[in-house]
Each structure stands twice: as structure tokens, then as C-alpha cells.
Amino acid sequence: MAGTAEVVKSEVHKRAAEIISSSIRWSAAAGAVPLPVLDLVALGTVQAKMISDLSQAYGRPVSAEAARGVVSVLLGTLLPAGVTGAFLGSGFKLVPVMGTVLGMVSMAALGAAASYAIGKVFVRHFEKGGSLESFSAEAVKDELEAEFTRAKDKQSAAVA
């Protein structure tokens, strides 16, 4: 019996990793949208879908609206950790050519890092038996910022 539970847990964990990985790629693509503000909307949509998909994978389905609300709160939590750069990156796109390129690159990187962090935090929350209703952004603030920093550091190391 314990073996079956471990197999199920392993399959759920594998599915969660696939959801996060896909969301990271889509977040980078959303960040590369050349239009300011539209990139932020696209990124929020990708992250809301990721939370919704993770919720479903852990047997805790949630509405898309609830997931969008959580994304808004989490991005607000990440602002001091560097997501302010997302707004700058999006704003850079207003400057023709070089600004657009710089904005696209920075937004792609920041979006991917934020999605990684949010995904990892939610997986741990769901694996502890949590639900979207019991989720507290304040309770995971330090963990979220640490995951975000870890993701940015991985990106920096990969580029170097």
C-alpha cells in the first residue's frame, strides 16, 4: 500500500515539475513580448495558469480568477526582491531598438525567475497539504524571495 502512495506522489511531483518547466519557458516568451505592459499581462496570465495547473495536479482545483489574485499578491511580494526590474524592463521597450531589446531580455529573465520561484513555493505548499485558500503570501515571503534569488543566480551562472 505504501508503495502505491509513493508512486502516486512521484507521478504528481513529476507532473508539477513539468508544469513549472513549461511555465518558465512561457514566462520567458511573455517577457519577450515587445509591447510594454502587454508583457506584464501575458506574464501574469502564464503564472495564473501555472498555479491553476499545479492546484489541479495536487487535487485542489481552483478558479482562474483566484489564481490571478494570488499571482498579483505574489508579484507584489517579490517587488523588493527585484521584480521592480520587470517594470523597468517593460518600460525600456518604449525606447526604439536597443531599449526594446534590453527590455525583452530583462523581462524574459525576470519572468522566468519569478515563475520558477512561485512554482516551487506552491509545490511545497501543496505537498504539505495546503490549498489555495490556506495560502499566505506573507508566510512564504522569505522562501519566495530566496527561490527568486536562486533562479536569478542560476541564470547569471548559465550566461557567464
Tab-separated table of C-alpha atoms in Angstrom:
chain	number	residue	atom	x	y	z
A	1	MET	CA	0.000	0.000	0.000
A	2	ALA	CA	2.803	2.428	0.888
A	3	GLY	CA	4.435	1.637	-2.430
A	4	THR	CA	1.330	2.731	-4.329
A	5	ALA	CA	1.180	6.011	-2.400
A	6	GLU	CA	4.843	6.681	-3.207
A	7	VAL	CA	4.252	6.014	-6.914
A	8	VAL	CA	1.286	8.409	-6.937
A	9	LYS	CA	3.313	11.047	-5.084
A	10	SER	CA	6.182	10.571	-7.537
A	11	GLU	CA	3.839	10.979	-10.517
A	12	VAL	CA	2.305	14.146	-9.040
A	13	HIS	CA	5.760	15.549	-8.337
A	14	LYS	CA	6.852	14.736	-11.902
A	15	ARG	CA	3.727	16.456	-13.283
A	16	ALA	CA	4.405	19.513	-11.081
A	17	ALA	CA	7.969	19.728	-12.411
A	18	GLU	CA	6.639	19.585	-15.993
A	19	ILE	CA	4.125	22.360	-15.250
A	20	ILE	CA	6.806	24.597	-13.738
A	21	SER	CA	9.246	23.915	-16.563
A	22	SER	CA	6.650	24.737	-19.193
A	23	SER	CA	5.621	27.871	-17.315
A	24	ILE	CA	9.219	29.067	-17.119
A	25	ARG	CA	9.518	28.819	-20.909
A	26	TRP	CA	6.162	30.547	-21.461
A	27	SER	CA	7.115	33.252	-18.936
A	28	ALA	CA	10.326	33.960	-20.806
A	29	ALA	CA	8.308	34.194	-24.029
A	30	ALA	CA	5.789	36.508	-22.340
A	31	GLY	CA	8.629	38.738	-21.176
A	32	ALA	CA	9.899	38.923	-24.729
A	33	VAL	CA	6.633	40.450	-25.959
A	34	PRO	CA	7.878	43.765	-27.398
A	35	LEU	CA	4.954	45.848	-26.136
A	36	PRO	CA	5.202	47.443	-22.677
A	37	VAL	CA	2.501	46.427	-20.202
A	38	LEU	CA	1.235	43.683	-22.541
A	39	ASP	CA	4.288	41.676	-21.472
A	40	LEU	CA	3.271	42.036	-17.821
A	41	VAL	CA	-0.294	40.971	-18.584
A	42	ALA	CA	0.988	37.933	-20.502
A	43	LEU	CA	3.338	37.015	-17.655
A	44	GLY	CA	0.549	37.226	-15.081
A	45	THR	CA	-1.634	35.030	-17.261
A	46	VAL	CA	1.085	32.376	-17.572
A	47	GLN	CA	1.677	32.359	-13.831
A	48	ALA	CA	-2.038	32.173	-13.028
A	49	LYS	CA	-2.341	29.167	-15.352
A	50	MET	CA	0.668	27.570	-13.663
A	51	ILE	CA	-0.941	27.934	-10.230
A	52	SER	CA	-4.232	26.601	-11.568
A	53	ASP	CA	-2.483	23.605	-13.193
A	54	LEU	CA	-0.451	22.887	-10.041
A	55	SER	CA	-3.624	23.091	-7.952
A	56	GLN	CA	-5.298	20.589	-10.230
A	57	ALA	CA	-2.275	18.265	-10.204
A	58	TYR	CA	-2.453	18.162	-6.405
A	59	GLY	CA	-6.203	17.541	-6.454
A	60	ARG	CA	-7.139	21.040	-5.332
A	61	PRO	CA	-8.792	22.656	-8.360
A	62	VAL	CA	-9.087	26.431	-8.229
A	63	SER	CA	-10.736	29.094	-10.339
A	64	ALA	CA	-8.649	31.100	-12.793
A	65	GLU	CA	-9.749	34.287	-11.039
A	66	ALA	CA	-8.487	33.066	-7.665
A	67	ALA	CA	-5.157	32.084	-9.250
A	68	ARG	CA	-4.832	35.554	-10.836
A	69	GLY	CA	-5.446	37.144	-7.453
A	70	VAL	CA	-2.704	35.073	-5.853
A	71	VAL	CA	-0.284	35.956	-8.670
A	72	SER	CA	-0.939	39.653	-8.072
A	73	VAL	CA	-0.184	39.273	-4.374
A	74	LEU	CA	2.952	37.201	-5.022
A	75	LEU	CA	4.339	39.616	-7.584
A	76	GLY	CA	3.727	42.387	-5.066
A	77	THR	CA	5.668	40.341	-2.515
A	78	LEU	CA	8.568	39.955	-4.963
A	79	LEU	CA	8.818	43.673	-5.815
A	80	PRO	CA	11.537	44.392	-3.255
A	81	ALA	CA	13.458	41.282	-4.386
A	82	GLY	CA	13.925	42.565	-7.915
A	83	VAL	CA	10.673	42.408	-9.814
A	84	THR	CA	10.834	46.200	-9.885
A	85	GLY	CA	13.227	45.432	-12.709
A	86	ALA	CA	10.288	43.909	-14.555
A	87	PHE	CA	8.573	47.260	-14.633
A	88	LEU	CA	11.805	48.904	-15.762
A	89	GLY	CA	12.339	46.174	-18.338
A	90	SER	CA	8.843	46.682	-19.650
A	91	GLY	CA	9.397	50.451	-19.728
A	92	PHE	CA	12.675	50.074	-21.627
A	93	LYS	CA	10.620	48.776	-24.520
A	94	LEU	CA	9.417	52.315	-25.134
A	95	VAL	CA	12.909	53.242	-26.357
A	96	PRO	CA	13.298	52.225	-30.011
A	97	VAL	CA	15.615	49.348	-30.937
A	98	MET	CA	18.147	48.995	-28.059
A	99	GLY	CA	15.564	49.738	-25.379
A	100	THR	CA	13.227	47.176	-26.869
A	101	VAL	CA	15.961	44.528	-26.999
A	102	LEU	CA	17.164	45.297	-23.464
A	103	GLY	CA	13.600	45.277	-22.148
A	104	MET	CA	12.786	41.988	-23.839
A	105	VAL	CA	15.889	40.268	-22.454
A	106	SER	CA	15.453	41.572	-18.902
A	107	MET	CA	11.726	40.823	-18.826
A	108	ALA	CA	12.268	37.297	-20.161
A	109	ALA	CA	14.834	36.595	-17.431
A	110	LEU	CA	12.827	38.150	-14.620
A	111	GLY	CA	9.601	36.490	-15.718
A	112	ALA	CA	11.234	33.073	-15.853
A	113	ALA	CA	12.826	33.547	-12.407
A	114	ALA	CA	9.537	34.714	-10.871
A	115	SER	CA	7.654	31.746	-12.335
A	116	TYR	CA	10.281	29.325	-11.038
A	117	ALA	CA	10.040	30.821	-7.548
A	118	ILE	CA	6.242	30.890	-7.469
A	119	GLY	CA	6.032	27.332	-8.792
A	120	LYS	CA	8.497	25.942	-6.232
A	121	VAL	CA	6.742	27.689	-3.349
A	122	PHE	CA	3.355	26.347	-4.424
A	123	VAL	CA	4.633	22.796	-4.841
A	124	ARG	CA	5.970	22.826	-1.278
A	125	HIS	CA	2.702	24.346	-0.036
A	126	PHE	CA	0.578	21.701	-1.772
A	127	GLU	CA	2.880	18.861	-0.666
A	128	LYS	CA	2.358	19.964	2.941
A	129	GLY	CA	-1.389	19.557	2.373
A	130	GLY	CA	-2.122	23.230	1.775
A	131	SER	CA	-4.697	24.687	-0.573
A	132	LEU	CA	-5.086	27.996	-2.328
A	133	GLU	CA	-7.474	29.093	0.415
A	134	SER	CA	-4.872	28.376	3.111
A	135	PHE	CA	-2.036	30.001	1.170
A	136	SER	CA	-0.482	33.070	2.780
A	137	ALA	CA	1.916	35.182	0.742
A	138	GLU	CA	3.208	36.754	3.939
A	139	ALA	CA	4.032	33.331	5.410
A	140	VAL	CA	6.140	32.349	2.377
A	141	LYS	CA	7.663	35.758	1.642
A	142	ASP	CA	11.226	34.820	2.645
A	143	GLU	CA	11.021	31.462	0.876
A	144	LEU	CA	9.659	33.135	-2.279
A	145	GLU	CA	12.418	35.737	-2.307
A	146	ALA	CA	15.070	33.046	-1.737
A	147	GLU	CA	13.758	30.952	-4.652
A	148	PHE	CA	13.628	34.055	-6.858
A	149	THR	CA	17.235	34.932	-5.994
A	150	ARG	CA	18.307	31.315	-6.571
A	151	ALA	CA	16.681	31.345	-10.024
A	152	LYS	CA	18.314	34.662	-10.958
A	153	ASP	CA	21.697	33.342	-9.780
A	154	LYS	CA	21.267	30.194	-11.905
A	155	GLN	CA	20.514	32.382	-14.931
A	156	SER	CA	23.588	34.529	-14.263
A	157	ALA	CA	25.792	31.453	-13.929
A	158	ALA	CA	24.423	29.981	-17.155
A	159	VAL	CA	25.199	33.193	-19.051
A	160	ALA	CA	28.715	33.541	-17.610
